[in-house]
Short mmCIF file of C-alpha atoms in Angstrom, two decimals:
data_model
loop_
_atom_site.label_atom_id
_atom_site.label_comp_id
_atom_site.label_asym_id
_atom_site.label_seq_id
_atom_site.Cartn_x
_atom_site.Cartn_y
_atom_site.Cartn_z
CA UNK L 193 105.02 109.00 115.57
CA UNK L 194 103.34 105.80 114.75
CA UNK L 195 105.02 104.23 111.74
CA UNK L 196 102.90 103.15 108.76
CA UNK L 197 104.82 99.88 108.86
CA UNK L 198 102.99 98.90 112.11
CA UNK L 199 99.57 99.05 110.33
CA UNK L 200 97.72 96.04 108.79
CA UNK L 201 97.58 96.02 105.09
CA UNK L 202 94.15 97.32 104.15
CA UNK L 203 91.78 96.38 101.50
CA UNK L 204 91.09 99.26 99.10
CA UNK L 205 87.35 99.72 98.56
CA UNK L 206 85.23 102.07 96.38
CA UNK L 207 81.61 103.03 96.74
CA UNK L 208 79.26 105.78 95.73
CA UNK L 209 79.42 109.11 97.53
CA UNK L 210 75.64 109.93 97.03
CA UNK L 211 76.54 112.69 94.62
CA UNK L 212 77.48 111.05 91.32
CA UNK L 213 80.96 110.42 92.47
CA UNK L 214 82.92 107.59 94.25
CA UNK L 215 84.63 107.32 97.56
CA UNK L 216 87.93 105.32 98.28
CA UNK L 217 88.35 103.81 101.65
CA UNK L 218 90.93 101.67 103.34
CA UNK L 219 89.17 98.80 105.00
CA UNK L 220 90.99 97.10 107.93
CA UNK L 221 89.76 93.67 109.11
CA UNK L 222 90.46 91.97 112.41
CA UNK L 223 93.52 89.73 112.52
CA UNK L 224 91.42 86.78 113.33
CA UNK L 225 88.72 87.71 110.78
CA UNK L 226 86.24 85.05 109.86
CA UNK L 227 83.81 85.83 107.09
CA UNK L 228 81.19 83.63 108.75
CA UNK L 229 81.12 85.98 111.78
CA UNK L 230 79.75 89.46 112.30
CA UNK L 231 81.75 92.20 113.90
CA UNK L 232 81.22 95.81 115.03
CA UNK L 233 82.27 98.23 112.37
CA UNK L 234 83.30 101.93 112.38
CA UNK L 235 83.87 104.62 109.69
CA UNK L 236 86.94 106.82 110.56
CA UNK L 237 87.38 110.38 109.39
CA UNK L 238 90.31 112.62 110.12
CA UNK L 239 91.13 116.36 110.47
CA UNK L 240 90.28 118.97 108.03
CA UNK L 241 92.19 118.70 104.72
CA UNK L 242 93.68 115.15 105.79
CA UNK L 243 93.76 111.88 103.88
CA UNK L 244 93.06 108.37 104.94
CA UNK L 245 96.81 107.56 105.10
CA UNK L 246 97.11 109.97 108.08
CA UNK L 247 95.41 109.83 111.45
CA UNK L 248 92.27 108.17 110.33
CA UNK L 249 94.24 105.25 108.93
CA UNK L 250 96.18 105.11 112.13
CA UNK L 251 93.03 104.51 114.14
CA UNK L 252 91.31 102.33 111.84
CA UNK L 253 94.30 99.99 111.65
CA UNK L 254 94.67 99.90 115.44
CA UNK L 255 90.95 99.29 116.03
CA UNK L 256 91.19 96.17 113.62
CA UNK L 257 93.64 94.74 116.34
CA UNK L 258 90.79 95.06 118.79
CA UNK L 259 88.36 92.90 116.75
CA UNK L 260 86.56 95.80 114.95
CA UNK L 261 85.97 96.19 111.20
CA UNK L 262 87.30 99.87 110.57
CA UNK L 263 87.41 101.94 107.48
CA UNK L 264 89.23 105.09 106.96
CA UNK L 265 87.91 107.22 104.13
CA UNK L 266 89.00 110.03 101.75
CA UNK L 267 86.23 112.51 101.60
CA UNK L 268 85.00 113.81 98.25
CA UNK L 269 87.57 116.02 96.69
CA UNK L 270 90.33 114.66 98.73
CA UNK L 271 92.89 111.95 98.29
CA UNK L 272 91.87 109.23 95.90
CA UNK L 273 88.21 109.91 96.12
CA UNK L 274 86.45 111.55 93.19
CA UNK L 275 85.51 115.31 92.97
CA UNK L 276 86.29 118.10 90.67
CA UNK L 277 86.64 120.70 93.29
CA UNK L 278 89.74 119.40 94.73
CA UNK L 279 90.72 120.31 98.28
CA UNK L 280 87.29 121.87 98.98
CA UNK L 281 86.00 121.72 102.66
CA UNK L 282 82.33 121.14 102.24
CA UNK L 283 80.55 120.01 105.38
CA UNK L 284 77.28 119.15 103.70
CA UNK L 285 79.03 116.95 101.15
CA UNK L 286 81.12 115.38 104.05
CA UNK L 287 77.67 114.39 105.71
CA UNK L 288 76.70 112.64 102.51
CA UNK L 289 80.10 110.83 102.29
CA UNK L 290 79.80 109.54 105.91
CA UNK L 291 76.36 108.18 105.32
CA UNK L 292 77.51 106.57 102.09
CA UNK L 293 80.26 104.87 104.05
CA UNK L 294 77.78 103.73 106.54
CA UNK L 295 75.65 102.30 103.74
CA UNK L 296 78.70 100.34 102.50
CA UNK L 297 79.36 98.81 105.85
CA UNK L 298 75.75 97.98 106.76
CA UNK L 299 75.29 96.07 103.54
CA UNK L 300 78.30 93.85 104.41
CA UNK L 301 77.22 90.45 105.72
CA UNK L 302 80.13 90.47 108.25
CA UNK L 303 79.01 93.77 109.91
CA UNK L 304 76.68 93.66 113.08
CA UNK L 305 76.32 97.46 113.63
CA UNK L 306 77.99 100.53 112.49
CA UNK L 307 79.58 103.57 114.30
CA UNK L 308 81.32 106.79 113.25
CA UNK L 309 84.61 108.01 114.59
CA UNK L 310 85.76 111.46 114.04
CA UNK L 311 89.19 112.91 114.75
CA UNK L 312 89.45 116.86 114.97
CA UNK L 313 87.14 118.35 112.29
CA UNK L 314 85.54 114.98 111.62
CA UNK L 315 84.34 114.95 115.27
CA UNK L 316 82.04 117.79 114.06
CA UNK L 317 81.29 116.24 110.76
CA UNK L 318 80.05 112.92 112.29
CA UNK L 319 77.46 114.98 114.42
CA UNK L 320 75.98 116.32 111.22
CA UNK L 321 75.66 112.68 109.83
CA UNK L 322 74.39 111.09 112.98
CA UNK L 323 71.69 113.89 113.37
CA UNK L 324 70.18 112.75 110.13
CA UNK L 325 71.16 109.06 109.77
CA UNK L 326 69.84 106.88 112.50
CA UNK L 327 71.56 103.78 111.13
CA UNK L 328 74.54 105.22 113.05
CA UNK L 329 74.50 103.08 116.19
CA UNK L 330 77.31 104.91 118.11
CA UNK L 331 79.54 107.95 117.85
CA UNK L 332 83.17 108.56 118.98
CA UNK L 333 84.91 111.98 118.80
CA UNK L 334 88.66 112.30 119.47
CA UNK L 335 89.96 115.90 120.12
CA UNK L 336 86.95 117.06 118.11
CA UNK L 337 86.79 120.45 116.58
CA UNK L 338 83.37 121.80 117.19
CA UNK L 339 82.86 125.00 115.30
CA UNK L 340 80.00 127.53 115.66
CA UNK L 341 79.53 131.17 114.44
CA UNK L 342 80.51 132.67 117.78
CA UNK L 343 83.76 130.68 117.93
CA UNK L 344 84.75 131.49 114.35
CA UNK L 345 84.10 135.18 114.91
CA UNK L 346 86.55 134.99 118.08
CA UNK L 347 89.12 133.33 115.82
CA UNK L 348 89.04 135.43 112.78
CA UNK L 349 87.17 138.64 113.78
CA UNK L 350 84.16 139.98 111.84
CA UNK L 351 86.48 141.60 109.34
CA UNK L 352 88.43 138.45 108.82
CA UNK L 353 85.29 136.31 108.23
CA UNK L 354 83.98 138.83 105.69
CA UNK L 355 87.30 138.97 103.73
CA UNK L 356 87.48 135.20 103.74
CA UNK L 357 83.88 135.02 102.46
CA UNK L 358 84.59 137.52 99.79
CA UNK L 359 87.70 135.79 98.63
CA UNK L 360 85.88 132.54 98.52
CA UNK L 361 83.13 134.07 96.32
CA UNK L 362 85.80 135.56 94.01
CA UNK L 363 87.52 132.20 93.83
CA UNK L 364 84.17 130.48 93.10
CA UNK L 365 83.60 132.87 90.22
CA UNK L 366 86.98 132.16 88.88
CA UNK L 367 86.32 128.39 89.02
CA UNK L 368 82.97 128.78 87.27
CA UNK L 369 84.49 130.98 84.50
CA UNK L 370 87.80 129.30 83.92
CA UNK L 371 87.88 125.88 85.91
CA UNK L 372 90.94 127.02 87.67
CA UNK L 373 90.91 126.35 91.54
CA UNK L 374 92.66 128.92 93.60
CA UNK L 375 94.71 127.36 96.38
CA UNK L 376 96.24 128.44 99.72
CA UNK L 377 98.17 126.14 102.18
CA UNK L 378 95.86 124.22 104.40
CA UNK L 379 98.39 124.42 107.28
CA UNK L 380 101.48 126.44 107.77
CA UNK L 381 103.45 127.75 110.70
CA UNK L 382 105.10 130.62 108.67
CA UNK L 383 102.46 131.72 106.14
CA UNK L 384 99.59 133.88 107.73
CA UNK L 385 97.42 133.32 104.57
CA UNK L 386 97.15 129.52 105.30
CA UNK L 387 93.69 128.32 106.32
CA UNK L 388 95.12 127.20 109.59
CA UNK L 389 98.40 128.10 111.40
CA UNK L 390 99.03 125.37 114.10
CA UNK L 391 101.98 125.69 116.39
CA UNK L 392 102.46 121.96 116.34
CA UNK L 393 104.74 120.64 113.52
CA UNK L 394 102.64 117.63 112.56
CA UNK L 395 101.69 118.87 109.14
CA UNK L 396 105.04 120.34 108.41
CA UNK L 397 107.23 117.46 109.87
CA UNK L 398 108.21 115.19 107.06
CA UNK L 399 108.48 112.26 109.56
CA UNK L 400 104.94 112.83 110.65
CA UNK L 401 101.67 113.83 108.83
CA UNK L 402 103.59 116.21 106.46
CA UNK L 403 105.57 113.23 105.02
CA UNK L 404 102.45 111.27 103.97
CA UNK L 405 102.71 110.94 100.07
CA UNK L 406 99.15 110.86 99.32
CA UNK L 407 98.64 114.21 101.20
CA UNK L 408 98.59 117.67 99.58
CA UNK L 409 98.90 120.68 101.77
CA UNK L 410 96.15 122.62 99.99
CA UNK L 411 92.88 124.45 100.71
CA UNK L 412 90.58 125.53 97.98
CA UNK L 413 89.81 129.22 98.61
CA UNK L 414 86.31 128.88 96.93
CA UNK L 415 85.26 126.63 99.98
CA UNK L 416 85.73 129.39 102.58
CA UNK L 417 81.95 130.07 102.69
CA UNK L 418 80.98 126.50 103.23
CA UNK L 419 83.69 125.96 105.73
CA UNK L 420 82.63 129.06 107.70
CA UNK L 421 79.14 127.79 107.83
CA UNK L 422 80.29 124.61 109.68
CA UNK L 423 78.26 124.44 112.90
CA UNK L 424 78.26 121.13 114.49
CA UNK L 425 77.23 122.51 117.90
CA UNK L 426 73.82 123.18 116.29
CA UNK L 427 73.57 119.55 115.39
CA UNK L 428 74.35 118.18 118.75
CA UNK L 429 70.86 118.10 120.35
CA UNK L 430 69.71 116.14 117.49
CA UNK L 431 72.20 113.24 118.15
CA UNK L 432 70.62 110.36 119.94
CA UNK L 433 73.05 107.60 119.43
CA UNK L 434 75.42 106.73 122.38
CA UNK L 435 78.47 108.92 122.18
CA UNK L 436 81.93 108.67 123.55
CA UNK L 437 83.87 112.04 123.65
CA UNK L 438 87.72 111.73 124.16
CA UNK L 439 89.19 115.37 124.69
CA UNK L 440 91.74 117.19 126.65
CA UNK L 441 92.12 120.74 128.21
CA UNK L 442 95.24 120.87 125.93
CA UNK L 443 93.39 120.00 122.85
CA UNK L 444 91.34 122.29 120.51
CA UNK L 445 88.89 124.41 122.13
CA UNK L 446 87.82 122.22 125.36
CA UNK L 447 84.93 124.51 126.12
CA UNK L 448 83.25 123.70 122.86
CA UNK L 449 83.59 120.01 123.55
CA UNK L 450 81.99 120.47 126.83
CA UNK L 451 79.07 122.55 125.22
CA UNK L 452 78.52 119.61 122.72
CA UNK L 453 78.52 117.03 125.43
CA UNK L 454 75.88 118.87 127.30
CA UNK L 455 73.74 119.25 124.32
CA UNK L 456 73.78 115.54 123.13
CA UNK L 457 70.34 113.95 123.52
CA UNK L 458 71.52 110.29 123.91
CA UNK L 459 73.65 108.14 126.38
CA UNK L 460 77.07 109.87 126.48
CA UNK L 461 80.43 109.50 128.25
CA UNK L 462 83.32 111.94 128.17
CA UNK L 463 86.99 110.94 128.97
CA UNK L 464 89.34 113.80 129.69
CA UNK L 465 93.05 113.14 129.31
CA UNK L 466 96.28 115.11 129.57
CA UNK L 467 97.24 114.65 125.88
CA UNK L 468 97.98 117.57 123.55
CA UNK L 469 95.73 118.04 120.60
CA UNK L 470 98.39 116.47 118.13
CA UNK L 471 99.31 113.75 120.55
CA UNK L 472 96.01 112.23 119.65
CA UNK L 473 97.11 112.06 116.02
CA UNK L 474 100.15 110.08 116.18
CA UNK L 475 101.76 109.77 119.73
CA UNK L 476 102.10 106.07 120.21
CA UNK L 477 101.04 106.00 123.90
CA UNK L 478 98.24 108.43 123.42
CA UNK L 479 96.86 106.59 120.40
CA UNK L 480 97.25 103.25 122.08
CA UNK L 481 95.22 104.40 125.20
CA UNK L 482 92.67 106.12 123.14
CA UNK L 483 92.10 103.21 120.91
CA UNK L 484 91.71 100.84 123.89
CA UNK L 485 88.94 103.20 125.12
CA UNK L 486 87.24 103.40 121.85
CA UNK L 487 87.52 99.63 121.25
CA UNK L 488 85.87 98.99 124.68
CA UNK L 489 83.00 101.36 123.91
CA UNK L 490 82.28 100.03 120.54
CA UNK L 491 82.26 96.45 121.85
CA UNK L 492 79.90 97.39 124.59
CA UNK L 493 77.64 99.50 122.49
CA UNK L 494 77.48 97.72 119.06
CA UNK L 495 76.01 94.55 120.62
CA UNK L 496 76.18 91.72 118.24
#
């Protein structure tokens, strides 16, 4: 695990989320930062139901060591960001959040050009944003989760999808009538009702992601319908920005990563490693190697 102690101290920033709310980000500046210079910049998003103090903050901090302005964000409804529908996974709102974060960076005088970096589910979320927002000059996905209807049908089965949608509608009605948000565990290796049941201990281990104070292991049931509509594969062919994909046969759904790679419309590169999915989150050697690859790509692509 990479300790939070090895991170740079970030600057806490706040900006509009494009939906009458505010986003909170941790902005990491290069060690040799000079306000009179311009730097490549990147917005970093993490896995489903994560917060900026987890893997996105790890990558943002490490990228700053490589001369990049990097900002890890809490999406709307998560962490310190605003949003009444707490712990709701809403891909369309995350698209707005990412574009809002791009707006924050491109308006800084010290930023030359801006990229998006998505880890796990955010690897799919950034495809949504880049397909619409051509200010995004480059993309990087790390162990990206690239859902689509066929994959979700395989994972949950037709009955499982319908039951989740039905429970989501019921939870939405409950929220509208009472303001109560029905929650389940976001991740659990013992509770089948959790939204995801990973075998790796990252989210359960208090010395890893599970021990991050800002994180809550919760998923709003009313967001099932929006989450099940998540289809970044459909967005891939609209992405023209240069893209680096870093994946592994041991990470989540490598065939989906290959499918997305083939569909991307712009310059692209894919690096395959031997890491497991959760190695990409906090294994020191894996993160260090991955960050070096990302930094090289961003310095090459985001030409000053």
